[in-house]
Coordinates of C-alpha atoms in Angstrom, one line a residue:
Chain A
X186 CA -0.3 0.0 -0.2
X187 CA 2.4 2.5 0.6
X188 CA 4.7 0.9 -2.5
X189 CA 7.2 2.4 -4.7
X190 CA 5.5 3.2 -8.6
X191 CA 9.0 4.1 -9.4
X192 CA 10.1 0.9 -8.8
X193 CA 9.2 -0.7 -12.0
X194 CA 11.5 -1.9 -14.5
X195 CA 12.2 0.2 -17.1
X196 CA 12.1 -1.3 -20.3
X197 CA 8.6 -1.2 -20.1
X198 CA 9.0 3.0 -20.5
X199 CA 9.9 2.9 -23.6
X200 CA 6.9 0.3 -25.4
X201 CA 4.1 2.8 -26.2
X202 CA 6.1 5.2 -28.7
X203 CA 7.5 1.2 -30.6
X204 CA 4.2 0.5 -31.7
X205 CA 4.2 3.5 -34.4
X206 CA 3.0 7.0 -34.1
X207 CA -0.6 7.0 -36.1
X208 CA -1.2 4.1 -33.3
X209 CA 0.4 6.1 -30.6
X210 CA -2.7 8.4 -31.2
X211 CA -5.2 6.0 -31.4
X212 CA -4.9 4.6 -28.0
X213 CA -4.3 7.5 -26.3
X214 CA -7.3 8.5 -27.8
X215 CA -8.9 5.9 -25.2
X216 CA -6.7 6.9 -22.3
X217 CA -9.2 8.8 -20.9
X218 CA -12.1 7.1 -21.7
X219 CA -11.5 3.9 -19.7
X220 CA -10.1 5.8 -16.7
X221 CA -12.2 9.0 -16.3
X222 CA -15.3 7.1 -15.1
X223 CA -12.8 5.5 -12.1
X224 CA -10.8 8.6 -11.7
X225 CA -14.7 11.0 -11.0
X226 CA -16.2 8.5 -8.7
X227 CA -12.4 8.2 -6.6
X228 CA -12.4 12.2 -7.0
X229 CA -16.3 13.1 -5.8
X230 CA -17.2 10.1 -3.4
X231 CA -13.8 9.9 -1.7
X232 CA -11.2 12.3 -2.3
X233 CA -13.3 15.8 -2.0
X234 CA -15.4 14.5 1.0
X235 CA -12.0 13.4 3.0
X236 CA -10.6 17.1 2.7
X237 CA -14.3 18.2 3.4
X238 CA -13.9 16.3 6.6
X239 CA -10.6 18.4 7.3
X240 CA -12.5 21.5 6.6
X241 CA -15.7 20.2 8.7
X242 CA -13.4 19.2 11.9
X243 CA -12.6 23.5 12.1
X244 CA -16.6 23.8 12.4
X245 CA -19.7 23.2 13.4
X246 CA -22.3 21.8 11.2
X247 CA -24.8 18.8 11.6
X248 CA -25.9 18.2 7.8
X249 CA -28.1 19.9 4.8
X250 CA -30.5 22.6 6.7
X251 CA -28.4 23.3 9.7
X252 CA -26.3 26.2 10.2
X253 CA -22.7 25.8 9.5
X254 CA -20.3 28.3 11.4
X255 CA -16.6 28.6 11.8
X256 CA -15.7 27.2 15.2
X257 CA -11.3 27.5 14.0
X258 CA -9.9 25.1 16.9
X259 CA -12.9 24.8 18.6
X260 CA -13.4 21.2 18.6
X261 CA -9.4 20.6 18.7
X262 CA -9.3 22.3 22.0
X263 CA -12.7 20.5 23.2
X264 CA -11.1 17.2 22.1
X265 CA -8.0 17.5 24.4
X266 CA -9.6 19.1 27.4
X267 CA -12.1 15.8 27.5
X268 CA -10.1 12.5 29.4
X269 CA -12.5 10.5 27.3
X270 CA -10.9 11.1 24.2
X271 CA -7.4 11.3 26.1
X272 CA -8.2 7.9 27.5
X273 CA -8.7 6.9 23.5
X274 CA -6.0 8.2 21.8
X275 CA -3.9 6.5 24.6
X276 CA -5.6 2.9 23.9
X277 CA -5.0 3.4 20.2
X278 CA -1.6 4.3 20.4
X279 CA -0.7 1.8 23.4
X280 CA -2.6 -0.9 21.2
X281 CA -0.6 -0.1 17.6
X282 CA 2.5 -0.2 20.0
X283 CA 2.1 -3.4 22.0
X284 CA 0.4 -5.4 19.2
X285 CA 3.0 -3.8 16.7
X286 CA 5.8 -4.9 19.1
X287 CA 4.2 -9.0 19.4
X288 CA 3.2 -8.6 15.1
X289 CA 7.4 -8.0 14.8
X290 CA 8.5 -10.6 17.5
X291 CA 6.3 -13.4 15.9
X292 CA 7.1 -12.4 12.2
X293 CA 11.0 -12.3 13.1
X294 CA 10.2 -16.2 15.5
X295 CA 8.5 -17.2 11.7
X296 CA 11.4 -15.7 9.5
X297 CA 13.8 -17.7 11.6
X298 CA 12.2 -21.2 11.5
X299 CA 9.3 -21.0 9.2
X300 CA 12.0 -21.5 5.9
X301 CA 13.6 -24.6 6.3
X302 CA 10.6 -26.2 8.5
X303 CA 9.3 -29.2 7.1
X304 CA 4.8 -28.6 6.1
X305 CA 5.8 -24.6 5.5
X306 CA 3.5 -23.5 3.3
X307 CA 0.6 -25.3 5.4
X308 CA 1.5 -23.4 8.3
X309 CA 2.0 -20.4 6.8
X310 CA -2.1 -21.1 5.0
X311 CA -3.1 -22.1 8.8
X312 CA -1.9 -19.2 10.6
X313 CA -3.2 -16.5 7.7
X314 CA -6.9 -18.1 8.5
X315 CA -7.9 -15.8 11.4
X316 CA -7.0 -12.9 9.4
X317 CA -9.8 -13.6 6.5
X318 CA -12.3 -14.3 8.7
X319 CA -14.6 -11.1 9.7
X320 CA -13.5 -9.1 13.4
X321 CA -16.8 -9.5 14.8
X322 CA -16.6 -13.2 14.5
X323 CA -13.4 -13.3 16.0
X324 CA -14.1 -10.7 18.6
X325 CA -17.6 -12.8 19.0
X326 CA -15.2 -15.9 19.8
X327 CA -12.2 -14.6 21.9
X328 CA -14.7 -12.9 23.9
X329 CA -16.8 -15.7 24.6
X330 CA -13.2 -18.0 25.2
X331 CA -13.0 -15.2 28.4
X332 CA -16.1 -14.6 29.5
X333 CA -16.6 -15.5 33.2
X334 CA -17.7 -18.9 32.7
X335 CA -16.0 -19.4 29.5
X336 CA -13.0 -21.7 28.1
X337 CA -10.7 -20.5 29.7
X338 CA -11.9 -20.3 33.2
X339 CA -13.4 -23.6 33.1
X340 CA -9.8 -24.8 32.2
X341 CA -7.5 -22.8 34.5
X342 CA -10.6 -24.6 36.9
X343 CA -10.4 -27.8 35.6
X344 CA -6.5 -27.5 35.3
X345 CA -6.7 -26.9 40.0
X346 CA -5.4 -23.1 39.4
X347 CA -8.0 -21.9 40.4
X348 CA -6.0 -18.8 42.0
X349 CA -5.4 -17.4 38.0
X350 CA -9.2 -17.7 36.9
X351 CA -9.9 -13.9 36.5
X352 CA -12.9 -11.4 35.4
X353 CA -11.0 -11.4 32.0
X354 CA -13.7 -9.0 30.7
X355 CA -13.5 -6.5 33.3
X356 CA -12.5 -3.1 33.1
X357 CA -9.1 -4.1 33.9
X358 CA -8.2 -6.8 31.9
X359 CA -10.2 -6.1 29.0
X360 CA -8.5 -4.4 26.8
X361 CA -5.3 -6.4 27.7
X362 CA -7.6 -9.6 26.4
X363 CA -9.0 -7.8 23.3
X364 CA -5.0 -7.1 22.0
X365 CA -4.8 -10.9 22.3
X366 CA -7.4 -11.1 19.9
X367 CA -6.1 -8.5 17.9
X368 CA -3.0 -10.4 17.7
X369 CA -4.5 -13.6 16.8
X370 CA -6.3 -12.5 14.1
X371 CA -3.5 -10.3 12.8
X372 CA -0.6 -12.2 12.5
X373 CA -0.2 -15.1 10.0
X374 CA -0.6 -11.9 7.7
X375 CA 2.4 -10.4 8.4
X376 CA 4.3 -13.8 9.1
X377 CA 3.5 -14.9 5.4
X378 CA 4.2 -11.4 4.3
X379 CA 7.8 -11.3 5.8
X380 CA 7.9 -15.5 4.4
X381 CA 7.1 -13.9 1.4
X382 CA 10.3 -11.3 1.1
X383 CA 12.6 -14.5 2.2
X384 CA 11.3 -16.7 -0.6
X385 CA 12.8 -13.7 -2.8
X386 CA 15.8 -14.7 -1.1
X387 CA 18.4 -16.6 -3.7
X388 CA 19.0 -20.3 -1.5
X389 CA 22.8 -19.8 -2.8
X390 CA 23.2 -16.9 -0.2
X391 CA 22.3 -19.2 2.7
X392 CA 24.0 -22.3 1.5
X393 CA 27.5 -20.0 1.0
X394 CA 26.6 -19.4 5.2
X395 CA 26.0 -22.6 6.0
X396 CA 29.3 -23.9 4.3
X397 CA 31.5 -20.9 6.2
X398 CA 29.4 -22.6 9.3
X399 CA 27.0 -20.1 10.4
X400 CA 24.4 -21.2 12.3
X401 CA 20.3 -20.9 11.4
X402 CA 20.2 -17.8 13.7
X403 CA 23.6 -16.5 12.3
X404 CA 22.0 -17.1 8.7
X405 CA 19.4 -14.9 10.0
X406 CA 21.2 -11.9 11.3
X407 CA 23.5 -11.7 8.4
X408 CA 21.2 -12.8 5.5
X409 CA 17.6 -12.5 6.1
X410 CA 17.3 -9.4 8.3
X411 CA 19.1 -7.3 6.1
X412 CA 17.9 -8.6 2.8
X413 CA 14.3 -8.4 4.3
X414 CA 14.5 -4.5 6.0
X415 CA 12.1 -3.4 2.9
X416 CA 9.4 -5.8 3.8
X417 CA 9.5 -5.0 7.5
X418 CA 9.3 -1.3 6.7
X419 CA 6.5 -2.3 4.2
X420 CA 4.8 -4.3 7.1
X421 CA 4.8 -1.9 9.7
X422 CA 4.2 0.5 7.8
X423 CA 0.7 -1.7 7.0
X424 CA -0.2 -2.2 10.2
X425 CA 0.4 1.5 11.3
X426 CA -2.6 1.8 9.2
X427 CA -4.9 -1.3 10.5
X428 CA -3.7 -0.6 13.9
X429 CA -4.7 2.7 14.5
X430 CA -7.8 1.6 13.0
X431 CA -8.7 -0.7 15.2
X432 CA -12.8 -0.9 15.5
X433 CA -14.7 -4.1 15.3
X434 CA -13.2 -6.7 17.5
X435 CA -13.7 -4.2 20.6
X436 CA -17.4 -3.9 19.5
X437 CA -17.8 -6.7 19.0
X438 CA -16.9 -7.8 23.0
X439 CA -19.9 -5.8 23.9
X440 CA -22.4 -5.6 21.5
X441 CA -24.6 -2.7 19.7
X442 CA -26.1 -2.2 22.6
X443 CA -24.3 -0.8 24.9
X444 CA -20.9 1.5 24.4
X445 CA -17.8 -0.3 25.2
X446 CA -16.1 1.1 28.6
X447 CA -13.8 3.7 28.3
X448 CA -11.0 1.1 29.3
X449 CA -11.5 -0.5 25.8
X450 CA -12.3 2.4 23.8
X451 CA -9.6 3.3 21.0
X452 CA -10.3 6.7 18.5
X453 CA -12.2 4.4 16.0
X454 CA -15.1 3.4 18.7
X455 CA -14.7 6.8 20.5
X456 CA -15.6 8.5 16.7
X457 CA -18.3 5.9 15.9
X458 CA -20.1 6.7 19.3
X459 CA -20.0 10.9 18.7
X460 CA -20.9 10.0 14.9
X461 CA -23.8 7.9 16.0
X462 CA -24.7 10.0 19.2
X463 CA -24.4 6.4 20.5
X464 CA -26.1 3.8 21.1
X465 CA -27.2 5.1 24.6
X466 CA -29.0 8.2 22.6
X467 CA -27.5 11.6 23.0
X468 CA -26.6 14.2 20.2
X469 CA -24.3 13.2 17.7
X470 CA -21.3 15.6 17.7
X471 CA -20.0 16.1 14.1
X472 CA -17.4 18.5 14.2
X473 CA -15.3 16.7 17.1
X474 CA -16.2 13.5 15.4
X475 CA -14.1 14.7 12.3
X476 CA -11.4 16.3 14.4
X477 CA -11.2 13.0 15.5
X478 CA -10.6 11.6 11.5
X479 CA -7.9 14.4 11.3
X480 CA -6.1 13.5 14.6
X481 CA -5.9 9.6 13.3
X482 CA -5.0 10.7 10.2
X483 CA -1.9 12.5 11.0
X484 CA -0.6 9.7 13.5
X485 CA -1.2 7.5 10.7
X486 CA 1.0 9.6 8.5
X487 CA 3.0 9.8 10.9
X488 CA 3.9 6.2 11.6
X489 CA 3.9 5.7 8.2
X490 CA 7.1 8.3 8.2
X491 CA 9.0 6.7 10.9
X492 CA 8.3 3.1 9.5
X493 CA 9.7 4.2 5.8
X494 CA 13.2 4.9 8.2
X495 CA 13.7 1.8 8.5
X496 CA 14.0 1.1 4.7
X497 CA 17.1 0.9 3.0
X498 CA 18.6 3.5 1.6
X499 CA 20.1 1.4 -1.3
X500 CA 17.9 -0.7 -3.6
X501 CA 18.5 -4.2 -3.8
X502 CA 19.4 -5.3 -6.9
X503 CA 20.3 -9.4 -7.4
X504 CA 21.0 -11.1 -10.7
Chain B
X204 CA 35.3 -20.8 28.1
X205 CA 37.1 -21.2 25.2
X206 CA 36.1 -19.8 21.8
X207 CA 34.8 -23.0 20.5
X208 CA 33.2 -24.3 23.4
X209 CA 31.4 -20.8 23.4
X210 CA 30.5 -21.0 19.9
X211 CA 28.9 -24.9 20.7
X212 CA 26.8 -23.1 23.4
X213 CA 25.4 -20.9 20.7
X214 CA 24.7 -23.4 18.7
X215 CA 22.8 -25.5 20.4
X216 CA 21.0 -22.4 22.2
X217 CA 20.1 -21.3 18.6
X218 CA 19.2 -25.4 17.3
X219 CA 16.6 -25.4 21.3
X220 CA 15.3 -21.7 20.1
X221 CA 14.5 -22.8 16.4
X222 CA 12.9 -26.3 18.2
X223 CA 11.1 -24.0 20.4
X224 CA 9.9 -21.7 17.6
X225 CA 8.6 -24.8 15.8
X226 CA 6.9 -26.0 18.0
X227 CA 5.2 -22.5 19.1
X228 CA 3.8 -22.7 15.4
X229 CA 2.2 -26.1 15.5
X230 CA 0.5 -24.9 18.8
X231 CA -0.7 -21.7 16.8
X232 CA -1.9 -23.9 13.7
X233 CA -3.6 -26.7 16.1
X234 CA -5.5 -23.1 18.2
X235 CA -6.4 -22.0 14.7
X236 CA -8.1 -25.5 13.7
X237 CA -9.1 -26.4 17.0
X238 CA -11.1 -22.7 17.3
X239 CA -12.9 -23.2 13.8
X240 CA -14.3 -26.7 14.9
X241 CA -14.9 -25.8 18.7
X242 CA -17.0 -22.2 17.3
X243 CA -19.1 -25.3 14.7
X244 CA -19.5 -27.5 17.4
X245 CA -21.1 -25.3 19.5
X246 CA -23.7 -23.8 17.0
X247 CA -25.4 -27.2 17.0
X248 CA -25.4 -27.6 20.9
X249 CA -27.5 -26.4 23.3
X250 CA -26.9 -23.3 25.0
X251 CA -26.8 -25.1 28.2
X252 CA -24.0 -27.7 27.2
X253 CA -21.8 -24.4 25.9
X254 CA -21.6 -23.9 29.7
X255 CA -21.7 -27.2 31.4
X256 CA -19.3 -29.4 28.3
X257 CA -17.8 -26.1 26.3
X258 CA -15.1 -28.9 24.4
X259 CA -17.5 -31.7 24.7
X260 CA -19.3 -33.7 21.5
X261 CA -23.0 -32.0 21.7
X262 CA -25.2 -34.3 23.7
X263 CA -27.9 -33.7 21.4
X264 CA -27.4 -32.2 18.0
X265 CA -29.4 -28.6 17.7
X266 CA -29.6 -28.3 13.4
X267 CA -32.9 -26.0 14.5
X268 CA -30.1 -23.5 16.0
X269 CA -29.4 -22.9 12.4
X270 CA -33.1 -22.8 11.7
X271 CA -33.3 -20.0 14.7
X272 CA -30.5 -17.9 13.6
X273 CA -31.9 -18.1 10.0
X274 CA -35.6 -17.0 10.6
X275 CA -35.9 -16.0 13.8
X276 CA -32.9 -13.6 14.5
X277 CA -33.2 -11.8 10.9
X278 CA -30.1 -13.8 9.9
X279 CA -31.6 -14.7 6.7
X280 CA -32.6 -11.6 5.8
X281 CA -29.3 -10.3 6.0
X282 CA -27.3 -13.1 4.4
X283 CA -29.4 -12.3 1.8
X284 CA -28.7 -8.0 1.8
X285 CA -24.3 -9.2 2.3
X286 CA -24.6 -11.2 -1.0
X287 CA -27.0 -8.9 -3.2
X288 CA -24.5 -5.8 -1.7
X289 CA -21.3 -7.9 -1.8
X290 CA -22.4 -8.8 -5.4
X291 CA -23.3 -5.3 -6.8
X292 CA -20.8 -3.7 -5.6
X293 CA -17.3 -6.1 -6.5
X294 CA -19.4 -5.7 -10.1
X295 CA -19.7 -2.3 -10.2
X296 CA -15.9 -1.9 -8.3
X297 CA -14.4 -4.0 -11.3
X298 CA -16.6 -2.0 -14.1
X299 CA -14.9 0.9 -12.8
X300 CA -11.2 -0.3 -12.0
X301 CA -10.5 -2.6 -14.7
X302 CA -10.1 -0.1 -17.7
X303 CA -8.3 3.0 -15.1
X304 CA -6.3 0.1 -14.2
X305 CA -5.4 -0.8 -18.2
X306 CA -5.3 2.8 -19.1
X307 CA -2.8 3.8 -16.9
X308 CA -0.7 1.0 -16.7
X309 CA -0.8 1.1 -20.7
X310 CA -2.0 3.8 -22.6
X311 CA -0.8 7.0 -19.7
X312 CA 2.8 7.7 -21.1
X313 CA 3.9 10.0 -18.7
X314 CA 0.6 11.2 -16.9
X315 CA 0.2 7.4 -14.9
X316 CA 3.0 7.0 -12.6
X317 CA 1.2 10.1 -10.9
X318 CA -2.8 8.9 -11.6
X319 CA -1.3 5.7 -10.1
X320 CA 0.5 7.5 -7.0
X321 CA -2.5 9.4 -6.7
X322 CA -5.3 6.2 -6.0
X323 CA -2.3 4.7 -4.0
X324 CA -2.4 7.2 -1.4
X325 CA -6.6 6.7 -0.6
X326 CA -5.3 3.7 0.5
X327 CA -3.3 4.7 3.4
X328 CA -5.9 7.3 4.6
X329 CA -7.6 5.7 7.3
X330 CA -11.4 5.5 7.0
X331 CA -12.3 7.6 9.9
X332 CA -11.1 10.8 7.8
X333 CA -14.1 10.3 5.7
X334 CA -16.6 8.9 8.3
X335 CA -18.0 12.6 9.2
X336 CA -18.7 13.5 5.2
X337 CA -20.0 10.1 4.7
X338 CA -22.5 10.5 7.0
X339 CA -23.4 13.9 6.1
X340 CA -23.6 12.7 2.3
X341 CA -25.8 9.9 2.9
X342 CA -28.5 12.0 4.3
X343 CA -28.1 14.3 2.1
X344 CA -28.1 11.7 -0.8
X345 CA -31.6 10.3 0.3
X346 CA -33.2 13.6 1.0
X347 CA -32.2 15.0 -2.2
X348 CA -33.5 11.8 -3.8
X349 CA -37.2 11.6 -2.2
X350 CA -37.7 15.2 -2.1
X351 CA -37.0 15.9 -5.9
X352 CA -36.0 12.4 -8.1
X353 CA -37.2 8.9 -7.0
X354 CA -39.5 10.0 -4.3
X355 CA -37.4 6.9 -2.4
X356 CA -34.4 5.8 -1.7
X357 CA -32.6 2.7 0.1
X358 CA -29.5 3.3 2.5
X359 CA -28.4 0.7 0.9
X360 CA -27.9 2.0 -1.9
X361 CA -25.6 4.6 -0.5
X362 CA -23.6 1.7 1.3
X363 CA -23.3 -0.2 -2.1
X364 CA -21.7 3.6 -3.7
X365 CA -19.4 4.4 -0.6
X366 CA -18.2 0.6 -0.7
X367 CA -17.4 1.2 -4.4
X368 CA -15.5 4.4 -4.2
X369 CA -13.4 3.3 -1.0
X370 CA -12.6 -0.2 -2.7
X371 CA -11.1 1.9 -5.7
X372 CA -7.8 2.3 -4.3
X373 CA -6.4 -0.5 -4.0
X374 CA -8.3 -2.9 -7.2
X375 CA -6.8 0.1 -9.5
X376 CA -3.4 -0.1 -7.7
X377 CA -3.3 -3.7 -7.6
X378 CA -4.4 -4.1 -11.6
X379 CA -2.0 -1.7 -12.9
X380 CA 0.6 -3.6 -10.8
X381 CA -0.5 -6.7 -13.0
X382 CA -1.5 -5.1 -16.2
X383 CA 2.2 -3.8 -16.5
X384 CA 3.7 -6.9 -15.8
X385 CA 1.5 -8.4 -19.3
X386 CA 3.7 -8.9 -22.4
X387 CA 3.2 -5.9 -24.4
X388 CA 4.3 -7.9 -28.3
X389 CA 0.1 -9.6 -27.9
X390 CA -1.0 -6.2 -28.2
X391 CA 1.9 -5.1 -30.8
X392 CA 0.9 -8.2 -32.7
X393 CA -3.5 -7.3 -32.3
X394 CA -2.5 -3.6 -33.2
X395 CA -0.8 -4.5 -36.2
X396 CA -4.2 -6.8 -37.0
X397 CA -5.9 -3.6 -37.6
X398 CA -7.9 -4.9 -34.5
X399 CA -9.1 -1.3 -32.6
X400 CA -7.2 -0.1 -29.1
X401 CA -10.1 -0.4 -27.3
X402 CA -10.6 -4.2 -29.0
X403 CA -7.1 -5.0 -28.0
X404 CA -8.1 -4.0 -24.3
X405 CA -11.2 -5.5 -24.5
X406 CA -10.6 -9.2 -26.2
X407 CA -7.1 -9.2 -25.8
X408 CA -5.8 -7.9 -22.2
X409 CA -8.5 -8.4 -20.0
X410 CA -9.0 -12.4 -20.8
X411 CA -4.4 -12.0 -20.2
X412 CA -5.3 -10.5 -16.6
X413 CA -7.8 -12.7 -16.1
X414 CA -5.9 -14.3 -13.3
X415 CA -5.2 -10.7 -11.8
X416 CA -8.7 -9.5 -12.2
X417 CA -10.0 -13.1 -9.7
X418 CA -7.7 -12.3 -7.5
X419 CA -8.4 -8.6 -6.7
X420 CA -12.5 -9.6 -7.2
X421 CA -12.2 -12.3 -4.0
X422 CA -10.0 -9.9 -1.9
X423 CA -12.6 -7.5 -2.2
X424 CA -15.5 -10.0 -2.0
X425 CA -13.8 -10.9 1.1
X426 CA -13.3 -7.6 2.9
X427 CA -16.6 -5.8 1.8
X428 CA -18.4 -9.9 3.6
X429 CA -16.5 -8.9 6.7
X430 CA -17.6 -5.1 6.3
X431 CA -18.8 -3.8 9.4
X432 CA -19.0 0.2 10.7
X433 CA -20.4 1.8 7.2
X434 CA -23.5 0.0 7.3
X435 CA -23.5 0.3 11.2
X436 CA -23.1 4.0 10.8
X437 CA -25.6 4.1 7.5
X438 CA -28.3 1.6 8.2
X439 CA -30.8 1.9 11.3
X440 CA -33.1 -0.1 9.9
X441 CA -32.6 -3.7 10.9
X442 CA -34.2 -5.3 8.2
X443 CA -31.5 -4.0 5.8
X444 CA -28.3 -4.4 7.9
X445 CA -25.9 -7.1 6.5
X446 CA -24.9 -9.9 8.1
X447 CA -22.1 -8.9 10.6
X448 CA -24.2 -6.2 11.7
X449 CA -27.2 -8.6 12.3
X450 CA -24.8 -10.4 14.3
X451 CA -23.6 -7.9 16.6
X452 CA -27.8 -7.6 16.9
X453 CA -28.2 -11.1 18.0
X454 CA -25.6 -10.7 20.4
X455 CA -26.5 -7.8 22.6
X456 CA -30.0 -9.6 22.2
X457 CA -28.1 -11.9 23.6
X458 CA -29.8 -11.0 28.1
X459 CA -32.9 -11.6 27.0
X460 CA -32.7 -14.8 24.4
X461 CA -29.4 -16.6 25.8
X462 CA -29.9 -18.2 22.7
X463 CA -25.7 -19.2 22.4
X464 CA -26.0 -22.0 20.1
X465 CA -27.7 -19.5 18.1
X466 CA -24.9 -16.9 18.2
X467 CA -22.5 -19.7 17.1
X468 CA -24.9 -21.1 14.1
X469 CA -24.4 -16.9 13.4
X470 CA -21.0 -17.1 13.6
X471 CA -20.8 -20.2 11.7
X472 CA -22.7 -18.4 8.8
X473 CA -20.3 -15.6 8.5
X474 CA -17.3 -17.4 8.3
X475 CA -17.8 -20.7 6.8
X476 CA -18.2 -19.3 3.3
X477 CA -15.0 -17.1 3.6
X478 CA -13.3 -20.2 4.8
X479 CA -15.0 -22.0 1.7
X480 CA -13.5 -19.1 -1.2
X481 CA -10.7 -19.3 1.1
X482 CA -9.5 -23.3 0.4
X483 CA -11.1 -22.8 -2.8
X484 CA -8.7 -20.2 -4.2
X485 CA -6.1 -20.7 -1.1
X486 CA -2.0 -19.4 -2.0
X487 CA -4.0 -17.0 -4.3
X488 CA -5.6 -15.2 -2.2
X489 CA -2.3 -15.5 0.0
X490 CA 0.1 -14.2 -2.6
X491 CA -2.8 -11.6 -4.0
X492 CA -3.0 -10.0 -0.4
X493 CA 1.2 -10.2 0.2
X494 CA 2.8 -9.8 -2.9
X495 CA 0.3 -7.2 -4.5
X496 CA 1.1 -5.0 -1.6
X497 CA 4.4 -5.4 -1.1
X498 CA 5.6 -4.7 -4.3

C-alpha cells in the first residue's frame, strides 16, 4: 500500500512509442474514456469528502438544513480537554505499539524457523486463516472464550489453577484480552508477508552461509534480516494503517446495545460513538468526530513516515 | 570458556530456540483449527451444554439453531442483504477499476505515474477521516432523492456507493501492477492486425489479466463481506443491515434470549463462506494480499 511505483523495470517505458505514431495517437484517445469513470468516482466521492472532513473539523455543522459556522480550533480544544478522548487516544497508541511489537517478534520468529521448516506452506496457510475471518466473528469468539463462565476460566479450574481465574472482561483486563485477540487475527498476515520476502532471497546465499559455518540464527542475522528490511518497513506501515483503525473486534466484545467501557475504547470506537450519538441516545457531535478523523490521519502519516526510516537507502539488486 | 566452546553453546542455544519456535508455530496452527471446530461444534449444541461442557461433543445435535438464527433472528434476511450488496459492489468495482488500471498501465504515457500514486494515496487514509462526510453525504443524498428525483431511497444503495469508491484505490493500484507485468507483444501484434485499441483492451488484455482480475475480485468480496462500520453508520433499519451487523444485534439481545447456540450458528454463517473461498482460492488470496501489496 505504501508501494513505490517508481521501482518498475524501466524497459517498459519505451514500449508505447515502439508501436508507431498513428497507433500511438489512437491509443491515447482511449486513455481518458477508460480512466475517467473511476477517477471521477474517486475524486467526487472519496477525495473531495475526505478534504471536506478536514474542513468540518474546524466547523460546527450537523448536515444540510442546519447552520454552518466556523469555530476555528474549538473542536480540537474540546477534544484535548476531554478525558474520554485522551484515554481513547492513549489506548489507540498503546494498542498499535504493543500489538505492533508482538507482531514484529512473531514475524521474526517465523523468519528464523519457518524457512527451513517441514510443511512450511501448510503452516503459513493455517496461521493466515484468522485474518480472513470477519473481525466481528473473531471478537465474539474470543470474548466468549474469556467470559466469566467461558472456556479459559473452566480450563484453569480443571487444571487446579483456580488462583489464576480472572474476570477477564472486567475493566482492568478487557483491553489486554482485546489486544490478544487482535494479535491472533492479524499475526498470520504479517508472517506470510515477511515470508514472501524471505522466499525472494536466493538460496545460494544461505548455502554460502552454511558452508562458512553460520548457524540458523546467524543466517537470520546476516542474510535474512538485511535483505528483508524493505518488507519489514512495508509491514510496519501496513500495521500502522490497520492498527490505528481497530474497531470491529472491540464492538464485538460489547455488542451494539451498550457502549464499550472507557478502558477499551480506541479512537475509532470513540468517533463512532460521537457520529451516531451513541447507542444510549444523545446528540451526534460531528465537528469533534471529524477532528478525531483528522487526528487519526495525522498519527497514521507520522507512523508511515517513521516506518519508512527502516527501509534501506540503497536499492537491492540481485541477478 | 574457550572460543569454540562458546560457539558450540551458542549453536546449541540456537538449535533449541528454533525447535521451540517450531513447536510454537504448530501450537498456533493447532489452536486455529481447534477454534474453527469449536465454533462449529457450539453451533449445534444447546445453550446449556455450551456452558456445562465447553469442549465436549453435543449431547443433542441442535440443527434447529441454524433455523432459529436464520428466520427468528433475521440472519437469513441479513445474509441476503450481504450477498446482494457484495455482488453488486464488486461488479461495479471491477467495471470501474479494470479499464482505469489498463489505461494507467498501458496508455497513460507520462501522466500514468502520478495517477497511480494518486490512487495509492487513498489506501493509506484511515476510513475515519472519511466517516463524518460520508454520513452527511448519505443523509443529503437520500433527502435529495426523496424530495426531487425518485420519491424513495434505500440506504443500501448509499452503502454500495461507498463500498465501491473506498475499494477503488486498492483495486486500481493492484491491477495497474498486474497489467504492467503482462508482455506487450500480444498487444502490438493485435494492433498491427488492425484491431482497434478498445478491442485490443477488451479481447486481448482483459482475458490475459484474468488471474489478476479474479484475485482482486475475490479480495474485494472478502473485505466487503467482513465490512461492518459503514453499515452501522448508514443503515439504521435492522431489516436492511448486513450479516455482521445482524450478528452484533443478535449478540446484544443475548441477555434476553440466551440463545448461545444460535449465536454460534450465526458465526458459522458469517465465517464458513470465507473459509470455503479460502480453501478454494488458497494461495492466490494469500499471494494477492501480500505480494500485490509488497511490490
